[in-house]
Tab-separated table of C-alpha atoms in Angstrom:
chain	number	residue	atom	x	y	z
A	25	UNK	CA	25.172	-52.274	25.553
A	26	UNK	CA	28.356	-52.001	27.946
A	27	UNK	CA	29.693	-48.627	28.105
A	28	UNK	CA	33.631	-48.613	28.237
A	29	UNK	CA	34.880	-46.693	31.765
A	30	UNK	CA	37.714	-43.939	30.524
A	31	UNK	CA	40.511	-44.443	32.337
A	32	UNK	CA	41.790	-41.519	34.371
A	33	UNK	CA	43.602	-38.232	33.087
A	34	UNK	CA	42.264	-39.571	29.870
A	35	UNK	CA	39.298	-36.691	29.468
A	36	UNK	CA	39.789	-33.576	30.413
A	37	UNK	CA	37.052	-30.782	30.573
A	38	UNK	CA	39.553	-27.830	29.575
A	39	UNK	CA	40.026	-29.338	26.610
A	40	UNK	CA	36.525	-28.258	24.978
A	41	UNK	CA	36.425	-25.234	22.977
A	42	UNK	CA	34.058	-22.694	22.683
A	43	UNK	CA	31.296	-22.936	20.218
A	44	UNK	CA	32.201	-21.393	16.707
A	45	UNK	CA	36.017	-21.265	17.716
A	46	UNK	CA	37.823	-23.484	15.947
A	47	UNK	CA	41.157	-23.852	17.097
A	48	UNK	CA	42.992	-23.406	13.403
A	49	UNK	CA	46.860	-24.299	15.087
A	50	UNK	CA	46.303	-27.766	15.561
A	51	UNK	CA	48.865	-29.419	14.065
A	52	UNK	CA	50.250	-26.092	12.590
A	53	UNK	CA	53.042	-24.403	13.232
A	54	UNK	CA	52.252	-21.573	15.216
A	55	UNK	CA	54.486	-18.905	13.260
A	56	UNK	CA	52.306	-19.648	10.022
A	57	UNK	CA	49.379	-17.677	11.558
A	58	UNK	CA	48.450	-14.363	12.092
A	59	UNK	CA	45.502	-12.636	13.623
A	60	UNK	CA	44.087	-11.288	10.549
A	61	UNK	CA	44.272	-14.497	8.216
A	62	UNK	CA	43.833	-17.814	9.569
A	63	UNK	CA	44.405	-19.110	6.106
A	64	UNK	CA	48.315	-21.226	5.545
A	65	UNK	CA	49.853	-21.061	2.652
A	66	UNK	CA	51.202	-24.783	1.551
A	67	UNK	CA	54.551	-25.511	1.730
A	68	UNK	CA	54.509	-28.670	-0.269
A	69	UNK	CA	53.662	-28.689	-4.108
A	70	UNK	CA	50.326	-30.197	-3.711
A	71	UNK	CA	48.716	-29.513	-6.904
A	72	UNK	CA	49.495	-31.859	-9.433
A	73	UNK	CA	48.785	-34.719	-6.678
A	74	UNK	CA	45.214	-33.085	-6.134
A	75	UNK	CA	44.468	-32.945	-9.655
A	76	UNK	CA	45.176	-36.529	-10.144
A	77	UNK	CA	43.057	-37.501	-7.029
A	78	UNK	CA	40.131	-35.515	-8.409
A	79	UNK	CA	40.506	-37.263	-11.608
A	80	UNK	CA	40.497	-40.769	-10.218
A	81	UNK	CA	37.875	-40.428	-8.268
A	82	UNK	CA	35.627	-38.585	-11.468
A	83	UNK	CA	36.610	-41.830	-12.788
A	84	UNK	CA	35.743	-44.247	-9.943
A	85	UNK	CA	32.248	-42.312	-9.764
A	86	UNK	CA	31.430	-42.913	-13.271
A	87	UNK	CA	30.645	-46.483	-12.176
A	88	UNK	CA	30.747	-46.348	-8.360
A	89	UNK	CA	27.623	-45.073	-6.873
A	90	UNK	CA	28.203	-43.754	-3.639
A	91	UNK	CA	31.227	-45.254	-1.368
A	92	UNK	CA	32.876	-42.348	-1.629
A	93	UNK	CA	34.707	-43.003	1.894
A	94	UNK	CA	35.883	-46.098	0.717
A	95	UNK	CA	37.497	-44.514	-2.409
A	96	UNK	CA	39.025	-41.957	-0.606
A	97	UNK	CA	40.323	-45.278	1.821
A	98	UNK	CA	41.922	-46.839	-1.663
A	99	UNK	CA	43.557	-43.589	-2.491
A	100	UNK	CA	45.276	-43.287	0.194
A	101	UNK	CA	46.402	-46.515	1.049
A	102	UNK	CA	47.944	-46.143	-2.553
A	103	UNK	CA	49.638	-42.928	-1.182
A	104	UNK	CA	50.897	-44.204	1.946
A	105	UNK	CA	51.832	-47.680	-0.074
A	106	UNK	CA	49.608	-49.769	2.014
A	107	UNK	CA	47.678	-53.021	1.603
A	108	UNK	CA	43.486	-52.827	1.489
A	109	UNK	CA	41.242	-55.712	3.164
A	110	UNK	CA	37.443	-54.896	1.464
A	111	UNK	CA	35.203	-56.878	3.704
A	112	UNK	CA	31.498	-57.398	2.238
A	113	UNK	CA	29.076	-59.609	1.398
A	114	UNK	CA	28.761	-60.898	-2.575
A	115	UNK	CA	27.358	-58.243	-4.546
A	116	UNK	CA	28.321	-54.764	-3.403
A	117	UNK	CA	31.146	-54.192	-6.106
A	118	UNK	CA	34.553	-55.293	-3.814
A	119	UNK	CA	36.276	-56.861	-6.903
A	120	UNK	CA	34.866	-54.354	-9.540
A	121	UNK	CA	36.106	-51.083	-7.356
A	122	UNK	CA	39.417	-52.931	-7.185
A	123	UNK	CA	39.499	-53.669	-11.061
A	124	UNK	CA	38.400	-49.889	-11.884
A	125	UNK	CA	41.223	-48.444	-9.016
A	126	UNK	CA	43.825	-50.657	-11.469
A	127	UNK	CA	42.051	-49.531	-15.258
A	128	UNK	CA	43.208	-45.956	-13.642
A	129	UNK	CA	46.390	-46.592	-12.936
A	130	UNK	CA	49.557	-47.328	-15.744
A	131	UNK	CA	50.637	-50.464	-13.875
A	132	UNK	CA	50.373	-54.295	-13.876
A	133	UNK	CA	47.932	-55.942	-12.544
A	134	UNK	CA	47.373	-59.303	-11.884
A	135	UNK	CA	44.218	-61.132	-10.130
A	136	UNK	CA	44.565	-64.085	-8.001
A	137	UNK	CA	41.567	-66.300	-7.419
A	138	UNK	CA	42.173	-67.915	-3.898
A	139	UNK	CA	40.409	-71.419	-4.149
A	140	UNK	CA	41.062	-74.694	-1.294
A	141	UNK	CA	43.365	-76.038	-3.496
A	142	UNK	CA	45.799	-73.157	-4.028
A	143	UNK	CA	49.418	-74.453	-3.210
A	144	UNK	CA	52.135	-71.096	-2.900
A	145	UNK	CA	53.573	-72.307	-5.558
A	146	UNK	CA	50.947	-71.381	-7.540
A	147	UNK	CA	51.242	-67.853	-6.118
A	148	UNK	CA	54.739	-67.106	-5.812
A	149	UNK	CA	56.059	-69.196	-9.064
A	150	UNK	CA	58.347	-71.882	-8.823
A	151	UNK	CA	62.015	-73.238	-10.190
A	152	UNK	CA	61.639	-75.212	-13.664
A	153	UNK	CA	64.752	-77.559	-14.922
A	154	UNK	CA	65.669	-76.473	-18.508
A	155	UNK	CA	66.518	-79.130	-20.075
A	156	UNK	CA	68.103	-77.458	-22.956
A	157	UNK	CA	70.434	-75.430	-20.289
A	158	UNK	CA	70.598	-78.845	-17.952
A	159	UNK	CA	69.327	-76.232	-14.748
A	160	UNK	CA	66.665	-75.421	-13.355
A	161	UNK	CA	64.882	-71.464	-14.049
A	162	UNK	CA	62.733	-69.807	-11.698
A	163	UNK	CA	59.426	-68.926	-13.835
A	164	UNK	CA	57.545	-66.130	-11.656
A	165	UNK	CA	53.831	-66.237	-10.391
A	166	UNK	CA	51.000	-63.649	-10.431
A	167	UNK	CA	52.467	-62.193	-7.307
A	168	UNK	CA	55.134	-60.406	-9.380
A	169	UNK	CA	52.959	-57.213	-10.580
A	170	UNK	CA	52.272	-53.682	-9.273
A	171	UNK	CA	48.980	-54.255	-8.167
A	172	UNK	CA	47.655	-57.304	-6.651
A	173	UNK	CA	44.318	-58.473	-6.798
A	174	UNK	CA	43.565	-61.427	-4.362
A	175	UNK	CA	39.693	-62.368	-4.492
A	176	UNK	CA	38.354	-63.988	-1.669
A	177	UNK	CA	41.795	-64.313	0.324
A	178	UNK	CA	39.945	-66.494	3.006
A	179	UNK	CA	39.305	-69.668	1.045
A	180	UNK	CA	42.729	-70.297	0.844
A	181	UNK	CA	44.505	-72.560	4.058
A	182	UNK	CA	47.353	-71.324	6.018
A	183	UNK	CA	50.174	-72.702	4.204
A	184	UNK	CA	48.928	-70.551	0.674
A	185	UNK	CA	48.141	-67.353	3.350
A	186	UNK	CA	52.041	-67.949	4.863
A	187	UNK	CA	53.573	-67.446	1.240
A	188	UNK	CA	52.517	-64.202	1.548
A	189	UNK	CA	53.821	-62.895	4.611
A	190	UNK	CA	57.023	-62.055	3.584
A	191	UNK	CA	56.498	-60.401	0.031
A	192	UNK	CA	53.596	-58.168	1.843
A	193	UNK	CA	55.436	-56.901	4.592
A	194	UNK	CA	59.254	-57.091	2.589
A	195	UNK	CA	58.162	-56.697	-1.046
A	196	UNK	CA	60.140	-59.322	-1.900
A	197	UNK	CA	59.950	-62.834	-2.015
A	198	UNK	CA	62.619	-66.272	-1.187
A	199	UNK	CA	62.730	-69.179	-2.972
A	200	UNK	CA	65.550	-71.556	-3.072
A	201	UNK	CA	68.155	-69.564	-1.210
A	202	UNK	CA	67.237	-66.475	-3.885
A	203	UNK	CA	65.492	-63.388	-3.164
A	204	UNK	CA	63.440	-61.874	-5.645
A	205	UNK	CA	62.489	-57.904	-5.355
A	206	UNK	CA	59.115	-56.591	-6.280
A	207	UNK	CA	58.964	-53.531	-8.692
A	208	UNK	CA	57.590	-50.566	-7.106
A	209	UNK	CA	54.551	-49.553	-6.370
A	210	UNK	CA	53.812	-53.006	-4.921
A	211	UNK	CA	50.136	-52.926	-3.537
A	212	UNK	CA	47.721	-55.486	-2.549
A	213	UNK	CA	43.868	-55.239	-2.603
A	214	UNK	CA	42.123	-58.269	-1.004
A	215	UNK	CA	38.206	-58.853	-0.418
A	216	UNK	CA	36.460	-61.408	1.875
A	217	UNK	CA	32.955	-62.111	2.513
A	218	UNK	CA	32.923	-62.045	6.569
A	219	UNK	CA	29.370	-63.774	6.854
A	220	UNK	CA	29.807	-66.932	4.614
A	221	UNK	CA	32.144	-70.099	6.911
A	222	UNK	CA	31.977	-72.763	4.430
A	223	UNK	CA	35.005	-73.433	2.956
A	224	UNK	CA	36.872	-70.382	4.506
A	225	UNK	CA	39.637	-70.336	6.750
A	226	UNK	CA	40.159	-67.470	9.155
A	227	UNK	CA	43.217	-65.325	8.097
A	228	UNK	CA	46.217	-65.412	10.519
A	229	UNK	CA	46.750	-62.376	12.896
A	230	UNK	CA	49.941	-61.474	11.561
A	231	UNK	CA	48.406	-61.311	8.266
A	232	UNK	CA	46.055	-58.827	8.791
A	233	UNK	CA	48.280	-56.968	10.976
A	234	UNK	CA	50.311	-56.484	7.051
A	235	UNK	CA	47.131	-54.867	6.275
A	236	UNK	CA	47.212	-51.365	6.221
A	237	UNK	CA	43.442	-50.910	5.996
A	238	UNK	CA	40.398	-53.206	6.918
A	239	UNK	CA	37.347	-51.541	4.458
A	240	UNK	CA	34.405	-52.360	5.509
A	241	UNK	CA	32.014	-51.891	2.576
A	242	UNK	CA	28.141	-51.781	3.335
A	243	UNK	CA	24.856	-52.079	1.176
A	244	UNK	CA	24.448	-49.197	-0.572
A	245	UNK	CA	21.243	-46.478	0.336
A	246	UNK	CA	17.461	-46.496	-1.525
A	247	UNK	CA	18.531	-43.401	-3.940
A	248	UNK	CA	21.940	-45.059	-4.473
A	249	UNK	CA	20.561	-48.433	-5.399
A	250	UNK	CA	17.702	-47.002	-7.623
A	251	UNK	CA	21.222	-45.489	-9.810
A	252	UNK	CA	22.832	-48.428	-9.595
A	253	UNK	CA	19.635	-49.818	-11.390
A	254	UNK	CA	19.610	-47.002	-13.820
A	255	UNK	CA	23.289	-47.144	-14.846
A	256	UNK	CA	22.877	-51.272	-15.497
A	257	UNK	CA	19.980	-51.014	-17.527
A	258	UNK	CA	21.544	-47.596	-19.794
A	259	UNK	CA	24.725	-49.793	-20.545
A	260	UNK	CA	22.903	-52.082	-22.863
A	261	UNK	CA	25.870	-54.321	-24.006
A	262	UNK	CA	28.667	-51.769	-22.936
A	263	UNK	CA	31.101	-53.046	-20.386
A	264	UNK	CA	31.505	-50.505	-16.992
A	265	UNK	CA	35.297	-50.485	-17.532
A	266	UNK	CA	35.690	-49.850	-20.733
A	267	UNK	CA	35.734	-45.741	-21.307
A	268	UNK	CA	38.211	-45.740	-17.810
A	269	UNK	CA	41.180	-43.074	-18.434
A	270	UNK	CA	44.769	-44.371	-17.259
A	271	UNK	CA	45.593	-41.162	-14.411
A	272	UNK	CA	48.504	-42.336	-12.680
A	273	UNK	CA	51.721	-43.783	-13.891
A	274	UNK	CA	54.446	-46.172	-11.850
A	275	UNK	CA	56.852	-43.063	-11.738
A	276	UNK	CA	53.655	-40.839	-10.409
A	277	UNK	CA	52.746	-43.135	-7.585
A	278	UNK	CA	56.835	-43.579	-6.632
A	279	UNK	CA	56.439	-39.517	-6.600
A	280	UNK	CA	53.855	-38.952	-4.913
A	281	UNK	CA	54.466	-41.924	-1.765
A	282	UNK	CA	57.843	-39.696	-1.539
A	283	UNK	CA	55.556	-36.792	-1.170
A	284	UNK	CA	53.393	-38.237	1.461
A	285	UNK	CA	56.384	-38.970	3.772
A	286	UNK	CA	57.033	-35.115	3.575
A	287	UNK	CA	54.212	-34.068	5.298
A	288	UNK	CA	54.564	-32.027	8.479
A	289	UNK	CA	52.931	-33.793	11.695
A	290	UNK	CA	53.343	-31.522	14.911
A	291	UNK	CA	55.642	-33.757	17.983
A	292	UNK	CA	51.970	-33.648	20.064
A	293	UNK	CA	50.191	-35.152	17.556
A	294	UNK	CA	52.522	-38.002	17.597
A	295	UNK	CA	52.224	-38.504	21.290
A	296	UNK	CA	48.618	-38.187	20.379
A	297	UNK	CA	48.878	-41.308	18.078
A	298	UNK	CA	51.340	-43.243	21.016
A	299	UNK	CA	48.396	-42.558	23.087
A	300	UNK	CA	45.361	-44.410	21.224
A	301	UNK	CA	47.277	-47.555	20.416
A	302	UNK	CA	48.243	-48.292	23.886
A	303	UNK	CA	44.865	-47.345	25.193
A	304	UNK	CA	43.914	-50.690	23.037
A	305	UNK	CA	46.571	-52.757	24.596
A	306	UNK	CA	45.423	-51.497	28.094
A	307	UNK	CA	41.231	-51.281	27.680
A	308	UNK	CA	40.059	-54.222	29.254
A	309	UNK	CA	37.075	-54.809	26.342
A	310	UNK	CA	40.236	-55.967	24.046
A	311	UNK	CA	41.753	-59.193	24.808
A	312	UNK	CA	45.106	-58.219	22.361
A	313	UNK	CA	45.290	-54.937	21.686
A	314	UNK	CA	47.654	-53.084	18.409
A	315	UNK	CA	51.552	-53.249	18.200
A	316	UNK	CA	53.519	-50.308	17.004
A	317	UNK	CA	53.184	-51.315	13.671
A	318	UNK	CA	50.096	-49.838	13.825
A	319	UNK	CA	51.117	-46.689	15.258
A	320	UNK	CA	53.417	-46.390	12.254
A	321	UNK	CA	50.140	-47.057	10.120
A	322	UNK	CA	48.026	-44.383	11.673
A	323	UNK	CA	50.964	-41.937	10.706
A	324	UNK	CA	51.227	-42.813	7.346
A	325	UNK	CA	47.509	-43.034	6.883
A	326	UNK	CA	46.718	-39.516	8.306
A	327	UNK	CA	49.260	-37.824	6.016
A	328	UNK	CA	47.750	-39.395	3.212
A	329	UNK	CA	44.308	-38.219	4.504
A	330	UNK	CA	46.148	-34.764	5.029
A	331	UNK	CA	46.926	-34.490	1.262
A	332	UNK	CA	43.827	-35.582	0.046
A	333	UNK	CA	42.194	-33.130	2.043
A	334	UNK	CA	44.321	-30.448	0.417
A	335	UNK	CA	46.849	-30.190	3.533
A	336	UNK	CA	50.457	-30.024	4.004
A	337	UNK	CA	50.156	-31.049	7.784
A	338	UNK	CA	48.311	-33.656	9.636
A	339	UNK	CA	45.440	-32.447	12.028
A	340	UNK	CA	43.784	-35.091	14.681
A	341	UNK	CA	40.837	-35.675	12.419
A	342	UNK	CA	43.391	-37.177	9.895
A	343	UNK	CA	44.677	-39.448	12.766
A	344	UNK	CA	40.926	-39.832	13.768
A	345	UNK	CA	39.854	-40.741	10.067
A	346	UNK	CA	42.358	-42.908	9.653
A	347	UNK	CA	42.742	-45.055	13.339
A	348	UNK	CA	39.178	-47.044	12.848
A	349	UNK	CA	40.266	-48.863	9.511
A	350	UNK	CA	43.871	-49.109	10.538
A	351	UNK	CA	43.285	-50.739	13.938
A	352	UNK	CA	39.854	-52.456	13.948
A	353	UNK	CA	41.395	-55.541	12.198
A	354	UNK	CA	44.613	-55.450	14.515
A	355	UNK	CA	43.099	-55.867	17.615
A	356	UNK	CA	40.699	-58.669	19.664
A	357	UNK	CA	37.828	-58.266	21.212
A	358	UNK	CA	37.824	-60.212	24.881
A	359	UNK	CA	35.498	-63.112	24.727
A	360	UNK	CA	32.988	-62.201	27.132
A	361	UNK	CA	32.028	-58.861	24.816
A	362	UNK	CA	32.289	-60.829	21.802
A	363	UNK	CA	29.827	-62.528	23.410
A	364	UNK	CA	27.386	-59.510	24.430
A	365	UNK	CA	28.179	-57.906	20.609
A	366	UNK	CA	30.426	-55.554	21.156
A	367	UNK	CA	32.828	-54.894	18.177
A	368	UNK	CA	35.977	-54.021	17.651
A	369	UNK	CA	34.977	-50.650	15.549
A	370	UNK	CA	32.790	-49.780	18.819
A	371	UNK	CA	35.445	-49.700	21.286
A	372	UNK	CA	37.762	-47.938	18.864
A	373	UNK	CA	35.777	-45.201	18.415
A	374	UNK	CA	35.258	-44.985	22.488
A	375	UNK	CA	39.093	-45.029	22.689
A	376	UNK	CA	38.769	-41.575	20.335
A	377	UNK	CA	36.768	-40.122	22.182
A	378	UNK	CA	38.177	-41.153	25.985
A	379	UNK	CA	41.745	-39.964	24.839
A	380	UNK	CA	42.373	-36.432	24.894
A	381	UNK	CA	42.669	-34.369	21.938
A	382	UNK	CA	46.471	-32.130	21.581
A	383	UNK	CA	45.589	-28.249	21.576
């Protein structure tokens, strides 16, 4: 396999560390250390938003085995009031992790089965005459909830994917010369089975690109799937969502997205993010590489890895964690290493590595 060429002044050799010092600044500010404690005391509130994490996830696990990066992926994209892409194939629990992530939250929730034959309409609602009023009355579709289900978001054709490009990206839609608000939190959770064609229509590019995350989920491990096994057969004729707890409410999620926004990322680490994305537009293994919108992504998705992680300030790992499912969906891979296999996740993660870390 190809081996992407760094491109100079990307990697520099001073910026290793010695082995078994970890440089505790990054992304600190430098006045909250001292040379006897390396410890920071927080400087945002984070406790009640950790012990509702902890409990959603306690809850997730009681019928997720495993996946535990993907949860943590859900979490915060509900933190940093994203929209989640789960790609899989049939069968490893992409609609049932998005079903338990709503039983856990206090919020609506509607699920929208995309089918060939889906018009917007059907989507988005549509204007009925009243013929008791003599005009017509605008009668809302699944669309209008908190959280937003769509199974199998590929099978529907472009003009059904185009109806919701503006309420994704705006939270709000337009119909007949009115626009319509969404009630926050407004969050969609889509899944798509990437190796079945039939039927399927590729999703636009400026789609995806109002995806905050691309989740890739994968078959789960020998001890996993021997649990999985052992959990079905001890249910007898219990449902899996039944005992789920309620953690978060609307007013909790509007909190804690406010919260997010607060936390502290150094002016390096910024550059730092700059840096990546126009590596991709630059790096000639991508044929398109990300717009700032996904800068802006990366951001928000690091602080929200920053607070789960129990931080009040964003590190590089954050921006690390989070620039693989933020990006790999947002960029193309150039034809010619399509061709030879080369994905986009690979050449991401050679970007991390060829771009120099802030100290």
């Amino acid at each position: 396999m190809p081996i992407l060429i760094p491109q100079k002044n990307n990697i520099m050799e001073e910026t290793q560390q010695p082995e078994n010092t970890p440089d505790t600044n990054v992304g600190q500010p430098a006045t909250q250390a001292t040379s006897d404690n390396v410890n920071f005391e927080s400087r945002i509130d984070l406790t009640p938003l950790l012990a509702h994490i902890n409990s959603i996830r306690a809850e997730v696990e009681t019928v997720i085995v495993g996946q535990h990066k993907m949860v943590d992926q859900l979490l915060v994209a509900i933190l940093a009031n994203g929209h989640v892409l789960l790609e899989g194939v049939p069968g490893v629990a992409k609609t049932i992790t998005a079903k338990l992530l709503a039983k856990t939250l206090d919020i609506g929730f509607s699920r929208i089965q995309f089918t060939p034959d889906l018009m917007p309409s059907d989507i988005l609602g549509t204007s009925v005459f009243d013929l008791k009023k003599s005009e017509f009355e605008f009668r809302k579709g699944p669309i209008f909830s908190n959280l937003i289900l769509i199974d199998e978001i590929n099978r529907a054709p472009a003009k059904t994917q185009a109806a919701l490009f503006e309420v994704m990206e705006e939270r709000q839609i337009t119909i007949d010369g009115s626009a319509y608000i969404m009630d926050a939190p407004f969050l969609v959770i889509a899944t798509q089975n990437p190796i079945e064609q039939e039927g399927t229509y590729r999703l636009p590019e400026a789609q995806l690109d109002r995806f905050l995350f691309k989740v890739s989920i994968d078959f789960p491990k020998l001890a996993e799937e021997i649990t999985i096994i052992q959990r079905e057969h001890s249910l007898q004729d219990h449902g899996k969502l039944e005992n789920i707890k309620r953690i978060l409410t609307a007013d909790d999620i509007k909190k804690y997205q406010s919260l997010v926004k607060q936390i502290i990322i150094e002016p390096q680490l910024v550059e730092y993010i700059a840096k990546i994305v126009v590596n991709t537009r630059e790096n000639g293994f991508l044929y398109l590489g990300a717009s700032p919108r996904a800068s802006i992504a990366i951001l928000n998705a690091a602080k929200g890895f920053a607070v789960i992680h129990g931080r009040d300030f964003v590190t590089p790992e954050d921006i690390k964690e989070a620039a693989i499912p933020v990006l790999q969906h947002r960029v193309i891979v150039a034809p010619e290493r399509e061709m030879e296999g080369i994905s986009s996740t690979e050449i991401i993660r050679q970007i991390l590595e060829m771009v120099e870390i802030p100290r």
